[in-house]
Coordinates of C-alpha atoms in Angstrom, one line a residue:
Chain A
M5 CA -40.0 -46.9 -18.4
E6 CA -36.8 -47.5 -20.2
N7 CA -33.3 -46.8 -19.3
Q8 CA -32.7 -44.2 -21.9
R9 CA -35.5 -41.9 -20.7
Y10 CA -34.2 -42.0 -17.2
P11 CA -30.5 -42.2 -17.7
V12 CA -29.6 -41.5 -14.2
T13 CA -31.5 -44.2 -12.4
D14 CA -28.6 -46.4 -11.8
Q15 CA -26.9 -43.7 -9.8
Y16 CA -30.1 -42.6 -8.2
S17 CA -30.4 -45.8 -6.3
Q18 CA -27.6 -44.7 -4.1
F19 CA -29.9 -42.2 -2.5
V20 CA -33.0 -44.2 -2.4
D21 CA -32.4 -46.0 0.8
A22 CA -30.1 -43.5 2.3
K23 CA -31.0 -41.1 5.0
I24 CA -28.9 -38.4 6.5
T25 CA -28.4 -39.5 10.0
D26 CA -29.3 -43.2 10.1
G27 CA -29.9 -45.9 7.6
T28 CA -33.6 -46.4 7.9
P29 CA -34.7 -47.8 4.6
V30 CA -37.6 -46.3 2.8
E31 CA -39.4 -49.6 3.0
S32 CA -40.4 -49.1 6.7
E33 CA -42.2 -45.9 5.9
D34 CA -44.4 -47.6 3.2
R35 CA -46.9 -48.9 5.6
L36 CA -47.6 -45.4 7.0
K37 CA -48.4 -43.9 3.6
P38 CA -51.9 -43.8 1.9
R39 CA -52.5 -46.4 -0.7
S40 CA -52.0 -44.4 -3.8
S41 CA -48.7 -43.0 -2.9
R42 CA -47.6 -46.4 -1.7
T43 CA -48.2 -47.7 -5.1
C44 CA -46.1 -44.8 -6.5
D45 CA -43.4 -45.6 -4.1
Q46 CA -43.5 -49.2 -4.8
I47 CA -43.1 -48.6 -8.5
K48 CA -40.2 -46.2 -7.7
K49 CA -38.7 -48.7 -5.4
K50 CA -38.9 -51.5 -7.9
L51 CA -37.4 -49.3 -10.5
Y52 CA -34.5 -48.3 -8.2
Q53 CA -34.0 -51.8 -6.9
R54 CA -33.4 -53.0 -10.4
F55 CA -30.2 -51.1 -10.3
E56 CA -29.0 -52.1 -6.9
L57 CA -25.9 -50.2 -6.0
A58 CA -22.8 -52.2 -5.7
D59 CA -21.1 -50.3 -3.0
T60 CA -23.2 -50.5 0.1
N61 CA -21.1 -48.0 2.0
T62 CA -22.7 -45.1 0.3
R63 CA -26.1 -46.1 1.5
N64 CA -25.7 -44.3 4.7
V65 CA -24.7 -40.8 4.1
S66 CA -23.6 -39.0 7.1
L67 CA -22.7 -35.3 7.6
H68 CA -19.1 -36.2 8.1
T69 CA -18.9 -38.1 4.8
I70 CA -20.4 -35.3 2.9
Q71 CA -18.0 -32.8 4.3
S72 CA -14.9 -34.9 3.8
E73 CA -15.9 -35.5 0.2
I74 CA -16.4 -31.8 -0.4
R75 CA -13.0 -31.1 1.1
K76 CA -11.4 -33.8 -1.1
V77 CA -12.8 -32.3 -4.3
L78 CA -11.9 -28.8 -3.2
K79 CA -8.4 -29.7 -2.5
K80 CA -7.9 -31.7 -5.7
Q81 CA -9.6 -29.4 -8.1
F82 CA -9.3 -26.0 -6.8
L83 CA -6.7 -25.4 -4.2
I84 CA -3.8 -27.3 -5.6
Q85 CA -4.1 -26.2 -9.1
R86 CA -4.3 -22.5 -8.7
P87 CA -3.6 -20.1 -5.8
F88 CA -6.6 -17.9 -6.4
L89 CA -10.0 -19.4 -7.1
S90 CA -11.7 -18.6 -10.3
F91 CA -15.4 -18.2 -9.8
Q92 CA -15.9 -19.4 -13.4
T93 CA -14.9 -22.9 -12.6
L94 CA -16.3 -23.1 -9.1
P95 CA -19.7 -24.4 -10.0
R96 CA -17.9 -27.5 -11.3
L97 CA -17.4 -28.4 -7.6
F98 CA -21.0 -29.4 -7.4
L99 CA -21.0 -31.5 -10.5
Q100 CA -18.0 -33.3 -9.2
L101 CA -19.4 -34.4 -5.9
T102 CA -20.7 -38.0 -6.2
Y103 CA -24.0 -37.0 -4.7
F104 CA -24.7 -34.8 -7.7
K105 CA -23.0 -36.8 -10.3
H106 CA -26.1 -37.0 -12.4
F107 CA -26.8 -33.3 -12.3
N108 CA -26.1 -31.7 -15.6
S109 CA -25.5 -28.1 -14.8
A110 CA -24.6 -25.9 -11.8
Q111 CA -25.0 -22.2 -11.7
L112 CA -23.5 -19.8 -9.2
I113 CA -24.8 -16.3 -9.0
I114 CA -22.8 -13.8 -6.9
H115 CA -24.0 -10.4 -6.1
E116 CA -21.9 -7.8 -4.2
K117 CA -24.2 -5.7 -2.1
G118 CA -24.6 -2.3 -3.7
S119 CA -23.5 -3.4 -7.1
P120 CA -25.9 -2.9 -10.0
F121 CA -25.0 -6.3 -11.4
A122 CA -24.6 -9.9 -10.2
E123 CA -22.1 -12.2 -11.9
S124 CA -23.4 -15.6 -12.9
Y125 CA -21.2 -18.6 -13.8
T126 CA -22.7 -21.8 -15.1
I127 CA -20.9 -25.0 -15.8
F128 CA -22.5 -27.8 -17.8
K129 CA -21.6 -31.4 -17.5
H130 CA -19.7 -31.6 -20.7
N131 CA -17.4 -28.7 -19.7
E132 CA -19.3 -26.0 -21.4
S133 CA -19.5 -22.9 -19.4
R134 CA -21.3 -19.7 -19.4
A135 CA -20.6 -16.5 -17.7
T136 CA -23.0 -13.6 -17.7
K137 CA -24.3 -10.6 -15.8
I138 CA -27.6 -10.4 -14.2
E139 CA -29.2 -7.2 -13.1
A140 CA -29.4 -6.7 -9.4
S141 CA -33.2 -6.5 -9.5
N142 CA -33.5 -9.8 -11.2
F143 CA -31.0 -11.3 -8.8
N144 CA -33.0 -10.2 -5.9
K145 CA -36.1 -11.7 -7.5
V146 CA -34.4 -15.1 -7.8
F147 CA -32.9 -14.8 -4.3
N148 CA -36.2 -14.1 -2.6
L149 CA -38.1 -16.7 -4.6
V150 CA -35.6 -19.4 -3.8
K151 CA -35.6 -18.4 -0.1
K152 CA -39.3 -18.3 0.1
S153 CA -39.7 -21.7 -1.4
K154 CA -37.6 -23.0 1.5
Y155 CA -35.3 -24.6 -1.0
K156 CA -37.9 -26.8 -2.5
Q157 CA -38.8 -26.8 -6.1
F158 CA -41.0 -24.0 -7.3
N159 CA -42.6 -23.1 -10.5
Q160 CA -39.7 -21.7 -12.4
T161 CA -41.9 -19.9 -15.0
R162 CA -42.5 -17.4 -12.2
L163 CA -39.0 -16.3 -12.7
D164 CA -39.2 -15.4 -16.3
I165 CA -35.5 -14.5 -16.4
S166 CA -33.5 -15.7 -19.3
D167 CA -30.2 -16.1 -17.5
I168 CA -31.3 -18.6 -14.9
D169 CA -30.0 -22.0 -15.9
I170 CA -32.7 -24.4 -14.8
Y171 CA -33.3 -27.4 -16.9
G172 CA -35.8 -29.8 -15.6
T173 CA -35.5 -30.8 -11.9
F174 CA -33.4 -28.5 -9.9
L175 CA -32.2 -27.7 -6.5
A176 CA -31.6 -24.2 -5.4
H177 CA -30.1 -22.5 -2.3
T178 CA -29.3 -19.0 -1.1
L179 CA -26.4 -17.9 1.0
L180 CA -26.0 -14.6 2.7
L181 CA -22.3 -13.6 3.1
Q182 CA -20.8 -10.5 4.7
H183 CA -20.9 -8.4 1.6
H184 CA -22.4 -10.7 -0.9
G185 CA -25.6 -12.6 -1.7
V186 CA -25.2 -16.0 -3.5
V187 CA -27.6 -18.2 -5.2
V188 CA -26.7 -21.7 -6.2
I189 CA -28.7 -23.8 -8.6
I190 CA -28.1 -27.2 -9.8
S191 CA -30.2 -28.8 -12.5
R192 CA -30.9 -32.2 -13.7
N193 CA -32.1 -32.8 -17.2
D194 CA -35.1 -34.8 -16.3
F195 CA -38.3 -34.5 -14.3
L196 CA -37.8 -36.9 -11.5
P197 CA -38.3 -35.0 -8.4
P198 CA -35.2 -34.7 -6.3
S199 CA -35.1 -37.1 -3.4
Q200 CA -35.1 -35.8 0.2
T201 CA -31.5 -37.0 0.4
E202 CA -30.4 -35.1 -2.6
S203 CA -32.1 -32.0 -1.3
D204 CA -30.6 -32.4 2.2
V205 CA -27.2 -33.1 0.9
F206 CA -27.4 -30.1 -1.4
N207 CA -28.4 -27.8 1.5
I208 CA -25.6 -29.2 3.7
T209 CA -23.1 -28.7 0.9
C210 CA -24.2 -25.1 0.3
N211 CA -24.0 -24.2 4.0
Y212 CA -20.7 -25.9 4.4
L213 CA -19.3 -23.9 1.5
I214 CA -20.3 -20.5 3.0
H215 CA -16.9 -20.1 4.7
F216 CA -15.2 -21.2 1.6
F217 CA -17.0 -18.7 -0.6
E218 CA -16.1 -15.9 1.9
I219 CA -12.4 -16.8 1.6
A220 CA -12.6 -17.0 -2.2
L221 CA -14.2 -13.6 -2.4
I222 CA -11.8 -12.0 -0.1
S223 CA -8.8 -13.5 -2.0
R224 CA -10.3 -12.1 -5.2
K225 CA -10.6 -8.7 -3.6
K226 CA -7.1 -8.9 -2.2
L227 CA -5.8 -9.7 -5.6
A228 CA -7.5 -6.7 -7.1
I229 CA -6.1 -4.4 -4.4
E230 CA -2.6 -5.8 -4.9
E231 CA -2.8 -5.2 -8.6
Y232 CA -3.9 -1.7 -7.9
K233 CA -1.1 -1.2 -5.4
K234 CA 1.4 -2.6 -7.8
S235 CA 0.4 -0.2 -10.4
L236 CA 0.7 2.6 -7.9
L237 CA 4.1 1.5 -6.9
E238 CA 5.3 1.7 -10.4
H239 CA 4.3 5.4 -10.6
V240 CA 5.1 6.7 -7.2
Q241 CA 8.7 6.6 -6.3
Q242 CA 8.5 8.2 -2.9
N243 CA 7.0 5.2 -1.1
L244 CA 10.3 4.5 0.6
F245 CA 8.8 5.4 3.9
L246 CA 5.9 2.9 3.7
K247 CA 5.5 1.2 7.0
N248 CA 2.8 -1.4 7.0
N249 CA 2.1 -5.0 7.7
F250 CA 0.6 -6.9 4.8
S251 CA 0.6 -10.3 6.4
D252 CA -2.9 -10.1 7.8
L253 CA -5.4 -11.1 5.2
S254 CA -8.5 -9.9 6.9
E255 CA -10.5 -7.5 4.8
Q256 CA -10.5 -4.7 7.4
H257 CA -6.7 -4.7 7.4
L258 CA -6.6 -4.7 3.6
S259 CA -8.8 -1.6 3.5
N260 CA -6.6 0.0 6.1
D261 CA -3.5 -0.8 4.1
Y262 CA -5.1 0.7 1.0
F263 CA -6.0 3.9 2.7
H264 CA -2.6 4.0 4.4
L265 CA -1.1 3.9 0.9
Q266 CA -3.1 6.9 0.0
R267 CA -2.0 8.7 3.1
I268 CA 1.6 7.9 2.3
E269 CA 1.2 9.7 -1.0
L270 CA 0.5 12.8 1.0
L271 CA 3.7 12.3 2.9
G272 CA 5.5 14.5 0.5
E273 CA 3.3 17.4 1.4
L274 CA 3.7 16.6 5.0
L275 CA 7.5 16.6 4.6
N276 CA 7.3 20.0 3.1
T277 CA 5.3 21.4 5.9
L278 CA 7.6 19.8 8.4
K279 CA 10.5 21.4 6.8
H280 CA 9.0 24.8 7.1
E281 CA 7.8 24.2 10.7
L282 CA 11.2 23.2 11.8
S283 CA 13.0 26.0 10.0
N284 CA 12.1 28.7 12.6
P285 CA 13.2 26.8 15.7
L286 CA 16.3 25.6 14.0
F287 CA 17.1 29.2 12.9
G288 CA 16.6 30.3 16.4
L289 CA 19.0 27.7 17.7
G290 CA 21.6 28.7 15.1
L291 CA 21.3 32.4 15.9
G292 CA 21.3 31.9 19.7
T293 CA 24.4 29.7 19.6
Q294 CA 26.1 32.1 17.3
L295 CA 25.5 34.9 19.8
L296 CA 26.6 32.9 22.7
L297 CA 29.8 32.0 20.9
D298 CA 30.5 35.6 20.2
Y299 CA 30.2 36.5 23.9
A300 CA 31.5 33.4 25.6
Q301 CA 34.8 33.8 27.3
D302 CA 35.3 30.4 28.8
E303 CA 36.8 27.9 26.4
E304 CA 34.8 25.0 27.9
I305 CA 31.6 26.8 27.6
K306 CA 32.5 27.8 24.1
S307 CA 33.1 24.1 23.1
F308 CA 29.7 23.1 24.5
I309 CA 28.0 25.9 22.6
Q310 CA 29.7 24.7 19.4
E311 CA 28.4 21.2 19.9
I312 CA 24.9 22.6 20.2
N313 CA 25.4 24.6 17.1
K314 CA 26.7 21.5 15.2
N315 CA 23.7 19.5 16.2
A316 CA 21.4 22.3 15.0
L317 CA 23.3 22.3 11.7
R318 CA 23.0 18.5 11.5
C319 CA 19.2 18.8 11.9
Q320 CA 19.1 21.3 9.1
R321 CA 21.2 19.1 6.8
I322 CA 18.9 16.1 7.5
I323 CA 15.8 18.0 6.6
E324 CA 17.5 19.3 3.5
S325 CA 18.6 15.9 2.5
F326 CA 15.1 14.4 2.9
S327 CA 13.5 17.3 1.1
S328 CA 15.8 17.1 -1.8
L329 CA 15.2 13.3 -1.9
Y330 CA 11.5 14.0 -2.2
H331 CA 11.5 16.9 -4.5
G332 CA 14.3 16.2 -6.9
Q333 CA 12.2 14.3 -9.5
S334 CA 13.5 14.0 -13.0
T335 CA 16.5 16.3 -12.9
I336 CA 19.6 14.7 -14.4
E337 CA 22.7 16.4 -13.2
I338 CA 26.4 15.9 -12.8
I339 CA 27.1 14.7 -9.3
S340 CA 30.1 13.6 -7.3
L341 CA 29.6 10.0 -6.4
H342 CA 31.6 10.2 -3.3
E343 CA 29.6 13.1 -2.0
T344 CA 26.3 11.4 -2.8
I345 CA 27.3 8.3 -0.9
K346 CA 28.4 10.3 2.1
E347 CA 25.0 12.2 2.0
V348 CA 23.2 8.9 2.0
Q349 CA 25.3 7.6 4.9
R350 CA 24.3 10.7 6.9
L351 CA 20.7 9.8 6.4
V352 CA 21.1 6.2 7.7
R353 CA 23.3 7.3 10.5
S354 CA 21.0 6.4 13.4
E355 CA 20.2 2.9 11.9
S356 CA 23.9 2.2 11.5
K357 CA 25.2 3.3 14.8
Q358 CA 27.2 0.3 15.8
I359 CA 28.0 -0.8 12.2
P360 CA 31.1 0.5 10.6
Q361 CA 30.8 1.4 7.0
R362 CA 33.7 1.7 4.5
I363 CA 33.7 3.4 1.2
I364 CA 36.2 1.8 -1.2
F365 CA 37.2 3.1 -4.6
L366 CA 38.8 0.7 -6.9
P367 CA 41.1 2.1 -8.2
P368 CA 41.5 4.9 -5.6
E369 CA 41.9 7.5 -8.4
I370 CA 38.2 7.3 -9.2
Q371 CA 37.3 8.8 -5.9
D372 CA 36.6 12.2 -7.6
L373 CA 34.4 10.5 -10.2
Q374 CA 31.6 12.7 -11.4
I375 CA 28.7 11.1 -13.1
K376 CA 25.7 12.3 -14.9
T377 CA 22.5 10.8 -13.4
N378 CA 19.5 11.5 -11.3
K379 CA 20.8 12.2 -7.9
T380 CA 17.5 11.6 -6.1
W381 CA 16.9 8.2 -7.5
L382 CA 20.5 7.1 -7.1
S383 CA 20.4 8.2 -3.5
L384 CA 17.2 6.4 -2.9
I385 CA 18.6 3.2 -4.2
L386 CA 21.7 3.4 -2.2
F387 CA 19.7 4.5 0.9
N388 CA 17.6 1.4 0.6
L389 CA 20.5 -1.0 0.0
I390 CA 22.5 0.3 2.9
L391 CA 19.5 0.3 5.2
N392 CA 18.8 -3.4 4.3
S393 CA 22.4 -4.2 5.1
C394 CA 22.2 -2.4 8.4
Q395 CA 19.0 -4.3 9.3
A396 CA 20.5 -7.6 8.3
L397 CA 23.6 -7.0 10.5
K398 CA 21.4 -5.9 13.4
S399 CA 20.3 -9.5 13.8
S400 CA 23.9 -10.8 13.6
D401 CA 26.2 -11.2 16.6
R402 CA 29.4 -11.0 14.7
E403 CA 32.3 -9.1 16.3
D404 CA 33.4 -7.7 12.9
K405 CA 30.3 -6.4 11.4
L406 CA 31.1 -4.3 8.3
I407 CA 29.2 -2.7 5.4
K408 CA 31.4 -2.1 2.4
I409 CA 30.4 0.3 -0.3
T410 CA 32.7 -0.3 -3.2
V411 CA 32.8 1.8 -6.3
S412 CA 34.6 0.3 -9.3
K413 CA 34.9 1.0 -13.0
P414 CA 35.0 -2.3 -14.9
S415 CA 35.0 -0.5 -18.2
E416 CA 35.0 2.9 -19.7
G417 CA 31.3 3.4 -19.8
L418 CA 30.3 1.5 -16.7
V419 CA 30.4 2.1 -13.0
N420 CA 29.6 -0.6 -10.4
I421 CA 28.5 0.3 -6.9
D422 CA 28.5 -2.7 -4.6
V423 CA 26.8 -2.5 -1.2
S424 CA 27.9 -5.6 0.7
D425 CA 27.5 -6.8 4.3
N426 CA 28.8 -9.7 6.2
G427 CA 25.5 -10.5 7.7
P428 CA 23.6 -13.8 7.9
G429 CA 22.8 -13.7 4.1
I430 CA 19.7 -14.3 2.1
P431 CA 18.4 -17.9 2.3
Q432 CA 18.6 -19.9 -0.9
N433 CA 14.9 -20.7 -1.0
I434 CA 13.7 -17.0 -1.0
Q435 CA 16.4 -15.6 -3.2
S436 CA 14.1 -15.6 -6.2
K437 CA 11.4 -13.8 -4.3
I438 CA 13.2 -10.8 -2.8
F439 CA 12.3 -8.5 -5.7
D440 CA 8.6 -9.5 -5.6
P441 CA 6.3 -6.7 -4.4
F442 CA 5.2 -7.1 -0.8
F443 CA 7.6 -9.9 -0.1
T444 CA 9.4 -9.4 3.1
T445 CA 11.0 -11.3 5.9
K446 CA 10.9 -8.6 8.4
I447 CA 8.2 -8.4 11.0
D448 CA 7.3 -4.8 10.2
G449 CA 8.6 -4.9 6.7
T450 CA 6.7 -3.6 3.8
G451 CA 8.2 -5.6 1.0
V452 CA 8.4 -2.7 -1.3
G453 CA 12.0 -1.4 -0.8
L454 CA 13.7 -3.7 -3.4
I455 CA 11.0 -3.5 -6.0
I456 CA 11.2 0.3 -5.8
C457 CA 15.0 0.1 -6.1
K458 CA 14.5 -2.1 -9.2
N459 CA 12.1 0.4 -10.7
L460 CA 14.4 3.3 -9.9
A461 CA 17.4 1.5 -11.2
S462 CA 15.8 0.9 -14.6
K463 CA 14.8 4.6 -14.6
I464 CA 18.4 5.6 -14.5
G465 CA 19.3 3.0 -17.0
S466 CA 21.0 0.6 -14.6
K467 CA 20.5 -2.9 -13.2
I468 CA 20.6 -4.3 -9.7
L469 CA 22.0 -7.8 -9.2
F470 CA 22.8 -9.6 -6.0
S471 CA 24.8 -12.5 -4.7
S472 CA 24.4 -14.1 -1.3
G473 CA 25.2 -17.3 0.4
P474 CA 26.3 -18.9 3.6
D475 CA 29.7 -17.8 4.7
V476 CA 30.0 -15.2 2.0
D477 CA 29.1 -11.5 2.0
T478 CA 25.8 -10.5 0.7
T479 CA 26.4 -8.0 -2.1
F480 CA 24.0 -5.9 -4.1
T481 CA 25.5 -4.4 -7.2
L482 CA 24.2 -1.5 -9.1
H483 CA 25.5 -1.6 -12.6
L484 CA 25.4 2.0 -13.7
P485 CA 26.3 3.1 -17.2
I486 CA 27.8 6.5 -17.4
M487 CA 28.5 9.0 -20.2
Chain B
M24 CA 21.8 53.4 11.5
K25 CA 18.3 52.5 12.6
I26 CA 16.9 49.1 11.9
L27 CA 13.5 47.7 12.6
I28 CA 13.0 43.9 13.1
I29 CA 9.5 42.6 12.6
E30 CA 9.6 38.9 13.7
D31 CA 7.2 37.0 16.0
E32 CA 9.6 34.2 16.9
L33 CA 11.1 35.6 20.0
L34 CA 14.4 33.8 20.0
I35 CA 15.1 34.9 16.4
Q36 CA 14.0 38.4 17.2
K37 CA 16.2 38.8 20.3
A38 CA 19.3 37.1 18.8
L39 CA 19.2 39.1 15.6
K40 CA 18.7 42.3 17.6
K41 CA 21.8 41.4 19.7
L42 CA 23.9 40.5 16.7
L43 CA 23.1 43.7 14.9
E44 CA 23.6 45.8 18.0
A45 CA 27.0 44.2 18.3
Q46 CA 27.8 45.9 15.0
G47 CA 26.9 49.3 16.4
V48 CA 23.4 49.6 15.0
Q49 CA 20.3 50.9 16.7
V50 CA 17.6 48.2 16.6
I51 CA 14.0 48.2 17.5
A52 CA 12.1 44.9 17.4
T53 CA 8.5 44.0 17.5
A54 CA 6.3 40.9 17.0
Q55 CA 3.1 42.7 16.2
G56 CA 2.1 43.9 12.7
D57 CA 0.1 46.9 13.9
Q58 CA 2.9 48.0 16.3
A59 CA 5.3 47.7 13.4
L60 CA 3.2 50.0 11.2
E61 CA 3.0 52.5 14.0
L62 CA 6.7 52.4 14.4
I63 CA 7.3 52.8 10.7
K64 CA 5.0 55.8 10.7
D65 CA 6.7 57.5 13.6
N66 CA 10.3 56.7 12.7
D67 CA 12.6 56.8 9.8
F68 CA 14.3 53.4 9.6
D69 CA 17.2 52.7 7.3
R70 CA 16.3 49.0 7.1
I71 CA 13.2 47.0 7.9
I72 CA 14.0 43.3 8.4
C73 CA 10.6 41.7 8.1
D74 CA 9.5 38.1 8.5
L75 CA 6.9 37.1 5.9
M76 CA 4.6 35.0 8.2
L77 CA 3.5 36.8 11.3
H78 CA 0.7 36.1 13.7
D79 CA -1.6 38.8 12.6
I80 CA -0.4 40.0 9.2
T81 CA 2.0 39.0 6.4
G82 CA 5.2 40.8 5.4
F83 CA 3.6 41.7 2.1
D84 CA 0.7 43.4 3.8
I85 CA 3.2 45.6 5.7
I86 CA 4.9 46.5 2.5
E87 CA 1.6 47.4 0.9
E88 CA 0.9 49.7 3.9
C89 CA 4.4 51.3 3.6
K90 CA 3.8 52.1 -0.1
K91 CA 1.7 55.0 1.3
K92 CA 4.8 56.5 2.9
Y93 CA 7.6 55.3 0.7
K94 CA 8.2 55.2 -3.0
Y95 CA 8.9 51.9 -4.8
T96 CA 12.7 52.4 -4.9
E97 CA 12.8 53.2 -1.2
I98 CA 10.9 50.1 -0.4
S99 CA 13.2 47.9 -2.4
H100 CA 16.1 49.3 -0.5
K101 CA 14.7 49.4 2.9
F102 CA 12.9 46.1 3.2
M103 CA 14.7 42.8 3.6
L104 CA 12.4 39.8 3.9
M105 CA 12.9 36.6 5.8
T106 CA 11.0 33.5 5.4
A107 CA 10.9 29.8 6.2
Y108 CA 8.8 29.1 3.1
S109 CA 11.1 29.1 0.1
S110 CA 8.5 28.4 -2.6
E111 CA 8.7 29.9 -6.0
T112 CA 5.5 31.8 -5.5
V113 CA 6.9 33.6 -2.5
L114 CA 10.1 34.4 -4.2
N115 CA 8.2 35.7 -7.2
K116 CA 6.1 38.0 -5.2
A117 CA 9.1 39.4 -3.4
R118 CA 10.6 40.1 -6.8
E119 CA 7.6 42.2 -7.6
Y120 CA 8.5 44.5 -4.8
G121 CA 12.1 44.4 -5.6
C122 CA 13.1 43.1 -2.1
P123 CA 15.7 40.6 -1.3
V124 CA 14.4 37.4 0.4
F125 CA 16.5 35.5 2.9
T126 CA 15.5 31.9 3.6
K127 CA 15.6 30.7 7.2
P128 CA 17.8 29.2 8.5
F129 CA 20.7 31.3 7.2
S130 CA 23.8 29.3 6.3
N131 CA 26.2 32.0 7.4
I132 CA 24.8 34.2 10.1
H133 CA 27.5 36.8 10.4
E134 CA 27.7 37.3 6.7
T135 CA 24.0 37.7 6.4
V136 CA 23.9 40.2 9.3
N137 CA 26.5 42.2 7.5
L138 CA 24.4 42.1 4.4
F139 CA 21.5 43.5 6.4
I140 CA 23.6 46.4 7.3
S141 CA 25.3 47.1 4.1
G142 CA 22.2 46.4 2.1
A143 CA 21.9 43.5 -0.3
N144 CA 20.9 44.3 -3.8
C145 CA 20.0 40.9 -5.0
E146 CA 18.2 37.8 -3.7
A147 CA 20.4 36.3 -1.0
Q148 CA 20.1 33.1 0.9

């Protein structure tokens, strides 16, 4: 028995005398075994003892030690380097634990319940990797076989499946997750049977990793859903009214968010119906007040009736504004900038109750400026910017809160619309993130307002830039080219 | 002048009736489609102001029934349709009958009421 034929024996000795809970050496059990196996054990022992381990600390392998080592490898290899785990490299985790240092390959097979295929990722010691698909029926065969064998070795020829990477001695384990079944197989390229220690450590490792697998699978699903949502956001402009909380990462919440997004897309139709439903009562109000005005003699009564009428008209105008916001899709028209801004202000009126707003034209002559653009999209952008300023100022206790909307014309073909507020400002460390989808600092924020603005701005050929800092106004500028 | 109002929203019905009567017009109002058809049969109205969406029937159904009594030109002069639904399909259908359609709520009530009396010959809002 030479070294070359059993290349791993020097490492193997680590496990020879090690037991999981205590350090009872193999030696004491010798006397209890029958003669023939004792001989076998003696030979084994001699062989292993030839390569006595240097570090005696690893002789006694406790549960705690195993777990902390797993955590160390996880942290170092997987969690620091990338935010989302790639299942392709996950099997390497096993090969990097000291207990399995001499194992040559690790295979991870993941099957989502109900899927016709399972994904399989194998990592070989010298960094070769293999990713393949295994049919669900074959996966189930492997799963059941491994389970039935109670995680001891079984005759792998029974498997007869080409994609199972078993080379020589192997250890296998199954895990049942919430929506997935997982099979883990690690193989050693020799025929020494795995020691009890190795087998135990492997089982402990697999069980310990259940929770980790669940999280990894959920993050993967979350990533897929976010990609989907992002692509939706790019095509659907009317999501200004999204109200959702994406901070909870639980899968149930994610599904709810996704379906909520679908419901939001129906919002436009709802808005339509709402408009029609409200038309009749509003009409009634208008007619009734008109009649009363015609017949009222008393001046005081008349003035009250007029107020009622004005409120009914205000309701009408709000519904009209929202409807036109939703419906006016790609029409480019010539609009009065001043009127448009005033309309948007009307829509944010209740949010901005205590906050004065000032519209400034620089120079004052451009007040009557007419521009050719998409009124709906411009209104949506301004609506969102003004709303953001209102919400920022709500949390401030300044005496002199002010939102300024400044229209200026830096050059012949360009109009700048600045929406600025003297609120607390945007902290330096998140300034680069505010246009990221789903990034929000508000408790009930959706994180989609600014990315929608950005999309819409590019649709009308414009840009949104901002500046913010402590002790200065926060200003969002829409650079709008005009004909 | 005799005007029939067919509208199931009571406030609108009563207020319109009052506003028209203030202009010296005789007004009969009903909320039921079958009652309206009875009234049309038994009376000769100068104008029929009809809401499109009623509880039991639509304004268009009423017009269809009236085709038995009135010719096309008469219908397009007599009928004035009101609706909260301002979709293209509705407007197109009304055009088929040649009737003006008024979208609720009216922007200028007095003007519209005068239009009812004088007779609008185009689509008004």
